Amino acid sequence: MARQNGTVRTRVRFRIEEDPESGELVSRSYEVGEKSGLDRVRVRFAKQLDKETWGFEDPSIKGTFVWSRSAGQGKFEWGASQTTVHDGSAGGSTTPPTPIPEPRSVWGLPNPAPESLPPVPGTPIPEEQGPNIETLPIEDRDFNDFIIVDPMGGVPAIYVYFQKASVRDLEVDYYGNFEGRSRQGLYEVDHIPSKEAVRIYLKGTYPNLKDDIIEQMTDRVAAVAIPIEVHRQCSETYGGKNNSKFRTQDGGLVTQKVLDASNLEAAVDANWDVNAECLRNEYGVSDEKIEEIRAKLHELNRKAGLY
């Protein structure tokens, strides 16, 4: 399975999340339905680095996860993700380096299951029976987990899960790349141009595209992480503001989002100019930084083929 970069099925998956009350990173476990599309975990080979140390890399994570049997410890090298090796106990706060349990107590899920798995109770599993299982809506959950196995079979397989690095102030990337990353209670991510404008543009340009494909494409739109106050008070597209209507030269009325959809490149400049003014006046962001962000927004949107 690992040789083919395949997946195996499970009914329980784990994430590291920010507790909304304490701000601490906590481990949470979730029951996933058989038909949810979320019941597959990637299986990958580890690489032996020396007699007692193994390493693991994957394009989806930045850095190398290294663990040592002799030291009983795991850590990231050149990475910013949070890691946990689950030993079957209840979830809790965790930051690297994370102690590695003895092989006999490693949470050994899931085993390959080619046939249908038996039903899982829909109520939380008592603590004494294993880790806490939360049955919650998880459509928007972004699981980033692996089963790592030793090609020679000398080291027991381990289940690890990763948390993406927190969003940085004024970070620019495709909107979808911010998914599952903590905003730290400080930032919100602004589509530039707006998601609605891009959706209108795509429907007009590619009338035969299905709605679910268009929704996926709207994630590949440039976005920037800005302070919550700037997004909510200044952004000209936040909270339905782009439904405001403007009178055209011929006397007709057109909404902001339709106007933006007619020229996405111009919309980027107009949308960003409004945010930039607030960032300059209220946060002292330099003109150089403002223009650096503008250039990056245009670069990403051009690469996505929006203009």
CSV table of N, CA and C in Angstrom, one decimal, residues 68-197:
chain,number,residue,atom,x,y,z
A,68,SER,N,12.9,9.0,16.9
A,68,SER,CA,14.0,8.1,17.4
A,68,SER,C,13.4,7.2,18.5
A,69,ARG,N,13.7,5.9,18.3
A,69,ARG,CA,13.2,4.9,19.2
A,69,ARG,C,14.1,5.0,20.5
A,70,SER,N,15.4,5.2,20.4
A,70,SER,CA,16.2,5.2,21.6
A,70,SER,C,15.9,6.4,22.4
A,71,ALA,N,15.6,7.6,21.8
A,71,ALA,CA,15.3,8.8,22.6
A,71,ALA,C,13.9,8.8,23.0
A,72,GLY,N,13.0,8.0,22.3
A,72,GLY,CA,11.6,8.1,22.6
A,72,GLY,C,11.0,9.4,22.3
A,73,GLN,N,11.4,10.0,21.2
A,73,GLN,CA,10.9,11.4,20.9
A,73,GLN,C,10.8,11.6,19.4
A,74,GLY,N,9.8,12.4,19.0
A,74,GLY,CA,9.7,12.8,17.6
A,74,GLY,C,9.8,14.3,17.5
A,75,LYS,N,10.2,14.8,16.4
A,75,LYS,CA,10.3,16.3,16.2
A,75,LYS,C,10.3,16.6,14.7
A,76,PHE,N,10.1,17.9,14.4
A,76,PHE,CA,10.2,18.4,13.0
A,76,PHE,C,11.5,19.0,12.9
A,77,GLU,N,12.1,18.9,11.7
A,77,GLU,CA,13.3,19.6,11.3
A,77,GLU,C,13.0,20.5,10.1
A,78,TRP,N,13.3,21.7,10.2
A,78,TRP,CA,13.0,22.7,9.2
A,78,TRP,C,11.5,22.7,8.8
A,79,GLY,N,10.7,22.6,9.8
A,79,GLY,CA,9.2,22.7,9.6
A,79,GLY,C,8.5,23.5,10.6
A,80,ALA,N,7.3,23.9,10.3
A,80,ALA,CA,6.6,24.8,11.3
A,80,ALA,C,5.3,24.1,11.7
A,81,SER,N,5.0,22.9,11.2
A,81,SER,CA,3.8,22.2,11.6
A,81,SER,C,3.8,21.7,13.0
A,82,GLN,N,2.6,21.5,13.6
A,82,GLN,CA,2.5,20.8,14.8
A,82,GLN,C,2.3,19.3,14.6
A,83,THR,N,2.9,18.5,15.4
A,83,THR,CA,2.8,17.0,15.2
A,83,THR,C,2.4,16.3,16.5
A,84,THR,N,1.7,15.2,16.3
A,84,THR,CA,1.3,14.4,17.4
A,84,THR,C,1.4,13.0,17.0
A,85,VAL,N,1.9,12.1,17.8
A,85,VAL,CA,1.8,10.7,17.6
A,85,VAL,C,0.9,10.2,18.7
A,86,HIS,N,-0.2,9.6,18.3
A,86,HIS,CA,-1.3,9.4,19.3
A,86,HIS,C,-1.1,8.0,19.9
A,87,ASP,N,-1.1,8.0,21.3
A,87,ASP,CA,-0.9,6.7,22.0
A,87,ASP,C,-2.1,6.1,22.5
A,88,GLY,N,-3.3,6.6,22.1
A,88,GLY,CA,-4.5,6.0,22.6
A,88,GLY,C,-5.1,6.7,23.8
A,89,SER,N,-4.4,7.7,24.4
A,89,SER,CA,-5.0,8.4,25.5
A,89,SER,C,-5.9,9.5,25.0
A,90,ALA,N,-6.6,10.2,25.9
A,90,ALA,CA,-7.4,11.3,25.5
A,90,ALA,C,-6.6,12.4,24.9
A,91,GLY,N,-7.2,13.2,23.9
A,91,GLY,CA,-6.5,14.3,23.3
A,91,GLY,C,-6.2,15.4,24.3
A,92,GLY,N,-5.2,16.2,24.0
A,92,GLY,CA,-4.8,17.3,24.8
A,92,GLY,C,-3.9,18.3,24.1
A,93,SER,N,-3.4,19.3,24.8
A,93,SER,CA,-2.5,20.3,24.1
A,93,SER,C,-1.2,19.6,23.8
A,94,THR,N,-0.7,20.0,22.7
A,94,THR,CA,0.6,19.3,22.2
A,94,THR,C,1.4,20.2,21.3
A,95,THR,N,2.7,20.3,21.6
A,95,THR,CA,3.6,21.0,20.7
A,95,THR,C,4.8,20.1,20.6
A,96,PRO,N,5.5,20.2,19.4
A,96,PRO,CA,6.7,19.4,19.3
A,96,PRO,C,7.8,19.8,20.2
A,97,PRO,N,8.8,19.0,20.6
A,97,PRO,CA,8.8,17.5,20.3
A,97,PRO,C,7.8,16.7,21.1
A,98,THR,N,7.2,15.7,20.4
A,98,THR,CA,6.2,14.9,21.0
A,98,THR,C,6.7,13.5,21.4
A,99,PRO,N,6.6,13.1,22.7
A,99,PRO,CA,7.1,11.8,23.1
A,99,PRO,C,6.5,10.7,22.2
A,100,ILE,N,7.3,9.7,21.8
A,100,ILE,CA,6.8,8.6,21.1
A,100,ILE,C,6.5,7.5,22.1
A,101,PRO,N,5.3,6.9,22.0
A,101,PRO,CA,5.0,5.8,22.9
A,101,PRO,C,5.8,4.6,22.6
A,102,GLU,N,5.8,3.6,23.6
A,102,GLU,CA,6.4,2.3,23.3
A,102,GLU,C,5.6,1.7,22.2
A,103,PRO,N,6.2,0.8,21.4
A,103,PRO,CA,5.5,0.2,20.2
A,103,PRO,C,4.2,-0.4,20.6
A,104,ARG,N,4.2,-1.1,21.7
A,104,ARG,CA,3.0,-1.8,22.1
A,104,ARG,C,1.8,-0.9,22.4
A,105,SER,N,2.0,0.4,22.7
A,105,SER,CA,0.9,1.2,23.0
A,105,SER,C,0.6,2.3,21.9
A,106,VAL,N,1.3,2.2,20.8
A,106,VAL,CA,1.0,3.1,19.7
A,106,VAL,C,-0.4,2.9,19.2
A,107,TRP,N,-1.1,4.0,19.0
A,107,TRP,CA,-2.5,3.9,18.5
A,107,TRP,C,-2.4,3.4,17.1
A,108,GLY,N,-2.7,2.1,17.0
A,108,GLY,CA,-2.5,1.4,15.7
A,108,GLY,C,-3.7,1.4,14.8
A,109,LEU,N,-4.1,2.6,14.4
A,109,LEU,CA,-5.2,2.6,13.4
A,109,LEU,C,-4.8,3.4,12.2
A,110,PRO,N,-5.3,3.1,11.0
A,110,PRO,CA,-6.2,2.0,10.8
A,110,PRO,C,-5.5,0.9,10.1
A,111,ASN,N,-5.9,-0.3,10.2
A,111,ASN,CA,-5.4,-1.4,9.4
A,111,ASN,C,-6.1,-1.4,8.0
A,112,PRO,N,-5.4,-1.9,7.0
A,112,PRO,CA,-6.1,-1.9,5.7
A,112,PRO,C,-7.4,-2.7,5.8
A,113,ALA,N,-8.5,-2.1,5.2
A,113,ALA,CA,-9.8,-2.7,5.3
A,113,ALA,C,-10.5,-2.7,4.0
A,114,PRO,N,-10.2,-3.7,3.1
A,114,PRO,CA,-10.8,-3.7,1.8
A,114,PRO,C,-12.3,-3.9,1.8
A,115,GLU,N,-12.8,-4.5,2.9
A,115,GLU,CA,-14.3,-4.7,2.9
A,115,GLU,C,-14.9,-3.6,3.7
A,116,SER,N,-16.3,-3.6,3.7
A,116,SER,CA,-17.0,-2.6,4.5
A,116,SER,C,-16.7,-2.7,6.0
A,117,LEU,N,-16.5,-1.6,6.7
A,117,LEU,CA,-16.1,-1.6,8.1
A,117,LEU,C,-17.4,-1.7,8.9
A,118,PRO,N,-17.4,-2.3,10.0
A,118,PRO,CA,-18.6,-2.5,10.9
A,118,PRO,C,-19.1,-1.1,11.3
A,119,PRO,N,-20.3,-1.0,11.7
A,119,PRO,CA,-20.8,0.3,12.1
A,119,PRO,C,-20.1,0.8,13.4
A,120,VAL,N,-20.0,2.1,13.5
A,120,VAL,CA,-19.4,2.8,14.6
A,120,VAL,C,-20.4,3.5,15.4
A,121,PRO,N,-20.5,3.3,16.7
A,121,PRO,CA,-21.6,4.0,17.5
A,121,PRO,C,-21.5,5.5,17.3
A,122,GLY,N,-22.7,6.1,17.3
A,122,GLY,CA,-22.7,7.6,17.0
A,122,GLY,C,-22.5,8.4,18.3
A,123,THR,N,-22.3,7.8,19.4
A,123,THR,CA,-22.1,8.5,20.7
A,123,THR,C,-20.6,8.5,21.0
A,124,PRO,N,-20.2,9.4,21.8
A,124,PRO,CA,-18.8,9.4,22.2
A,124,PRO,C,-18.3,8.1,22.9
A,125,ILE,N,-17.1,7.7,22.6
A,125,ILE,CA,-16.6,6.5,23.2
A,125,ILE,C,-16.1,6.8,24.6
A,126,PRO,N,-16.5,6.1,25.6
A,126,PRO,CA,-16.0,6.4,27.0
A,126,PRO,C,-14.5,6.4,27.0
A,127,GLU,N,-13.9,7.3,27.9
A,127,GLU,CA,-12.5,7.5,27.9
A,127,GLU,C,-11.7,6.2,28.2
A,128,GLU,N,-12.3,5.4,29.0
A,128,GLU,CA,-11.6,4.2,29.4
A,128,GLU,C,-11.4,3.2,28.2
A,129,GLN,N,-12.2,3.4,27.2
A,129,GLN,CA,-12.2,2.5,26.0
A,129,GLN,C,-11.2,3.0,25.0
A,130,GLY,N,-10.7,4.2,25.1
A,130,GLY,CA,-9.8,4.7,24.1
A,130,GLY,C,-9.9,6.2,24.0
A,131,PRO,N,-9.4,6.8,22.9
A,131,PRO,CA,-9.4,8.2,22.7
A,131,PRO,C,-10.8,8.8,22.6
A,132,ASN,N,-10.9,10.0,22.9
A,132,ASN,CA,-12.2,10.6,22.9
A,132,ASN,C,-12.7,10.8,21.4
A,133,ILE,N,-13.8,10.4,21.0
A,133,ILE,CA,-14.3,10.5,19.7
A,133,ILE,C,-15.5,11.5,19.6
A,134,GLU,N,-15.4,12.5,18.8
A,134,GLU,CA,-16.4,13.5,18.7
A,134,GLU,C,-17.1,13.3,17.4
A,135,THR,N,-18.5,13.2,17.5
A,135,THR,CA,-19.3,13.0,16.3
A,135,THR,C,-19.9,14.4,16.0
A,136,LEU,N,-19.2,15.1,15.1
A,136,LEU,CA,-19.6,16.5,14.8
A,136,LEU,C,-19.6,16.6,13.3
A,137,PRO,N,-20.3,17.7,12.8
A,137,PRO,CA,-20.2,17.9,11.3
A,137,PRO,C,-18.8,18.2,10.9
A,138,ILE,N,-18.2,17.5,9.9
A,138,ILE,CA,-16.8,17.7,9.6
A,138,ILE,C,-16.6,18.0,8.1
A,139,GLU,N,-17.7,18.5,7.4
A,139,GLU,CA,-17.6,18.7,6.0
A,139,GLU,C,-16.4,19.7,5.7
A,140,ASP,N,-16.1,20.6,6.6
A,140,ASP,CA,-15.1,21.6,6.3
A,140,ASP,C,-13.8,21.3,7.0
A,141,ARG,N,-13.7,20.1,7.6
A,141,ARG,CA,-12.5,19.8,8.3
A,141,ARG,C,-11.4,19.4,7.3
A,142,ASP,N,-10.2,19.8,7.6
A,142,ASP,CA,-9.0,19.6,6.7
A,142,ASP,C,-8.1,18.6,7.5
A,143,PHE,N,-8.2,17.3,7.2
A,143,PHE,CA,-7.4,16.3,7.9
A,143,PHE,C,-6.1,16.2,7.1
A,144,ASN,N,-5.0,16.2,7.8
A,144,ASN,CA,-3.7,16.1,7.2
A,144,ASN,C,-2.9,15.0,8.0
A,145,ASP,N,-3.2,13.7,7.7
A,145,ASP,CA,-2.6,12.6,8.5
A,145,ASP,C,-2.1,11.5,7.7
A,146,PHE,N,-1.2,10.7,8.3
A,146,PHE,CA,-0.5,9.6,7.6
A,146,PHE,C,-0.4,8.4,8.5
A,147,ILE,N,-0.3,7.3,7.9
A,147,ILE,CA,0.2,6.1,8.6
A,147,ILE,C,1.6,5.9,8.0
A,148,ILE,N,2.6,5.9,8.8
A,148,ILE,CA,4.0,5.7,8.3
A,148,ILE,C,4.5,4.4,8.7
A,149,VAL,N,5.1,3.7,7.7
A,149,VAL,CA,5.5,2.3,7.9
A,149,VAL,C,7.0,2.1,7.5
A,150,ASP,N,7.6,1.2,8.2
A,150,ASP,CA,9.0,0.9,7.9
A,150,ASP,C,9.0,-0.2,6.8
A,151,PRO,N,9.7,0.1,5.6
A,151,PRO,CA,9.7,-0.9,4.5
A,151,PRO,C,10.2,-2.3,4.9
A,152,MET,N,11.1,-2.3,5.9
A,152,MET,CA,11.7,-3.6,6.3
A,152,MET,C,10.8,-4.3,7.4
A,153,GLY,N,9.8,-3.6,7.9
A,153,GLY,CA,9.0,-4.2,9.0
A,153,GLY,C,9.6,-4.2,10.3
A,154,GLY,N,10.7,-3.6,10.5
A,154,GLY,CA,11.4,-3.7,11.8
A,154,GLY,C,10.8,-2.7,12.9
A,155,VAL,N,10.1,-1.7,12.4
A,155,VAL,CA,9.5,-0.6,13.3
A,155,VAL,C,8.0,-0.6,13.2
A,156,PRO,N,7.3,-0.7,14.3
A,156,PRO,CA,5.8,-0.7,14.1
A,156,PRO,C,5.3,0.6,13.4
A,157,ALA,N,4.3,0.4,12.6
A,157,ALA,CA,3.7,1.6,12.0
A,157,ALA,C,3.1,2.6,13.0
A,158,ILE,N,3.2,3.9,12.6
A,158,ILE,CA,2.7,4.9,13.5
A,158,ILE,C,1.7,5.8,12.7
A,159,TYR,N,0.8,6.3,13.5
A,159,TYR,CA,-0.2,7.3,12.9
A,159,TYR,C,0.2,8.7,13.3
A,160,VAL,N,0.4,9.6,12.4
A,160,VAL,CA,0.8,11.0,12.7
A,160,VAL,C,-0.2,11.9,12.0
A,161,TYR,N,-0.4,13.1,12.6
A,161,TYR,CA,-1.2,14.1,12.0
A,161,TYR,C,-0.6,15.4,12.2
A,162,PHE,N,-0.8,16.3,11.2
A,162,PHE,CA,-0.1,17.5,11.2
A,162,PHE,C,-1.1,18.7,11.1
A,163,GLN,N,-0.6,19.8,11.7
A,163,GLN,CA,-1.4,21.1,11.6
A,163,GLN,C,-0.6,22.1,10.8
A,164,LYS,N,-1.2,22.7,9.8
A,164,LYS,CA,-0.5,23.6,9.0
A,164,LYS,C,-0.1,24.9,9.8
A,165,ALA,N,0.9,25.6,9.3
A,165,ALA,CA,1.4,26.8,10.0
A,165,ALA,C,0.3,27.8,10.1
A,166,SER,N,0.3,28.6,11.2
A,166,SER,CA,-0.7,29.6,11.3
A,166,SER,C,-0.6,30.7,10.2
A,167,VAL,N,-1.7,31.4,9.9
A,167,VAL,CA,-1.7,32.4,8.9
A,167,VAL,C,-0.8,33.6,9.4
A,168,ARG,N,0.0,34.2,8.5
A,168,ARG,CA,0.8,35.3,8.9
A,168,ARG,C,0.2,36.6,8.4
A,169,ASP,N,0.4,37.7,9.1
A,169,ASP,CA,-0.1,39.0,8.7
A,169,ASP,C,0.4,39.4,7.3
A,170,LEU,N,-0.6,39.8,6.5
A,170,LEU,CA,-0.4,40.2,5.1
A,170,LEU,C,0.2,39.1,4.2
A,171,GLU,N,0.0,37.9,4.6
A,171,GLU,CA,0.4,36.7,3.8
A,171,GLU,C,-0.5,36.7,2.5
A,172,VAL,N,0.1,36.4,1.4
A,172,VAL,CA,-0.6,36.3,0.1
A,172,VAL,C,-0.5,34.9,-0.5
A,173,ASP,N,-1.6,34.4,-0.9
A,173,ASP,CA,-1.6,33.0,-1.4
A,173,ASP,C,-2.9,32.8,-2.1
A,174,TYR,N,-3.1,31.6,-2.7
A,174,TYR,CA,-4.4,31.2,-3.2
A,174,TYR,C,-5.3,31.0,-2.0
A,175,TYR,N,-6.6,31.4,-2.2
A,175,TYR,CA,-7.5,31.3,-1.0
A,175,TYR,C,-7.6,29.9,-0.5
A,176,GLY,N,-7.6,28.9,-1.3
A,176,GLY,CA,-7.6,27.5,-0.8
A,176,GLY,C,-6.5,27.1,0.0
A,177,ASN,N,-5.3,27.7,-0.2
A,177,ASN,CA,-4.1,27.4,0.6
A,177,ASN,C,-4.2,27.9,2.1
A,178,PHE,N,-5.2,28.7,2.4
A,178,PHE,CA,-5.4,29.2,3.7
A,178,PHE,C,-6.3,28.2,4.5
A,179,GLU,N,-6.9,27.3,3.8
A,179,GLU,CA,-7.9,26.4,4.4
A,179,GLU,C,-7.2,25.5,5.5
A,180,GLY,N,-7.9,25.4,6.7
A,180,GLY,CA,-7.4,24.6,7.8
A,180,GLY,C,-6.3,25.2,8.6
A,181,ARG,N,-6.0,26.5,8.3
A,181,ARG,CA,-4.9,27.2,9.1
A,181,ARG,C,-5.5,28.2,10.0
A,182,SER,N,-4.9,28.2,11.2
A,182,SER,CA,-5.4,29.1,12.3
A,182,SER,C,-5.2,30.6,11.9
A,183,ARG,N,-6.2,31.4,12.1
A,183,ARG,CA,-6.1,32.8,11.9
A,183,ARG,C,-5.7,33.5,13.2
A,184,GLN,N,-5.5,32.7,14.3
A,184,GLN,CA,-5.0,33.2,15.6
A,184,GLN,C,-6.0,34.3,16.2
A,185,GLY,N,-7.2,34.4,15.7
A,185,GLY,CA,-8.1,35.4,16.2
A,185,GLY,C,-7.8,36.8,15.8
A,186,LEU,N,-6.8,36.9,14.9
A,186,LEU,CA,-6.3,38.3,14.5
A,186,LEU,C,-6.7,38.6,13.1
A,187,TYR,N,-6.7,37.6,12.2
A,187,TYR,CA,-6.8,37.9,10.8
A,187,TYR,C,-8.0,37.3,10.1
A,188,GLU,N,-8.4,37.8,9.0
A,188,GLU,CA,-9.3,37.2,8.1
A,188,GLU,C,-8.7,37.2,6.7
A,189,VAL,N,-9.2,36.3,5.8
A,189,VAL,CA,-8.6,36.2,4.5
A,189,VAL,C,-9.6,36.8,3.5
A,190,ASP,N,-9.1,37.7,2.7
A,190,ASP,CA,-9.9,38.4,1.7
A,190,ASP,C,-9.6,38.0,0.3
A,191,HIS,N,-10.6,37.4,-0.4
A,191,HIS,CA,-10.5,37.1,-1.8
A,191,HIS,C,-10.3,38.4,-2.5
A,192,ILE,N,-9.3,38.5,-3.4
A,192,ILE,CA,-9.1,39.7,-4.2
A,192,ILE,C,-8.8,39.2,-5.7
A,193,PRO,N,-9.8,39.3,-6.6
A,193,PRO,CA,-11.1,39.9,-6.5
A,193,PRO,C,-12.0,39.0,-5.7
A,194,SER,N,-13.3,39.5,-5.4
A,194,SER,CA,-14.2,38.8,-4.6
A,194,SER,C,-14.6,37.4,-5.2
A,195,LYS,N,-15.0,36.5,-4.3
A,195,LYS,CA,-15.4,35.2,-4.8
A,195,LYS,C,-16.6,35.3,-5.7
A,196,GLU,N,-17.5,36.2,-5.3
A,196,GLU,CA,-18.7,36.4,-6.2
A,196,GLU,C,-18.4,36.9,-7.5
A,197,ALA,N,-17.5,37.8,-7.6
A,197,ALA,CA,-17.1,38.4,-8.9
A,197,ALA,C,-16.4,37.3,-9.8
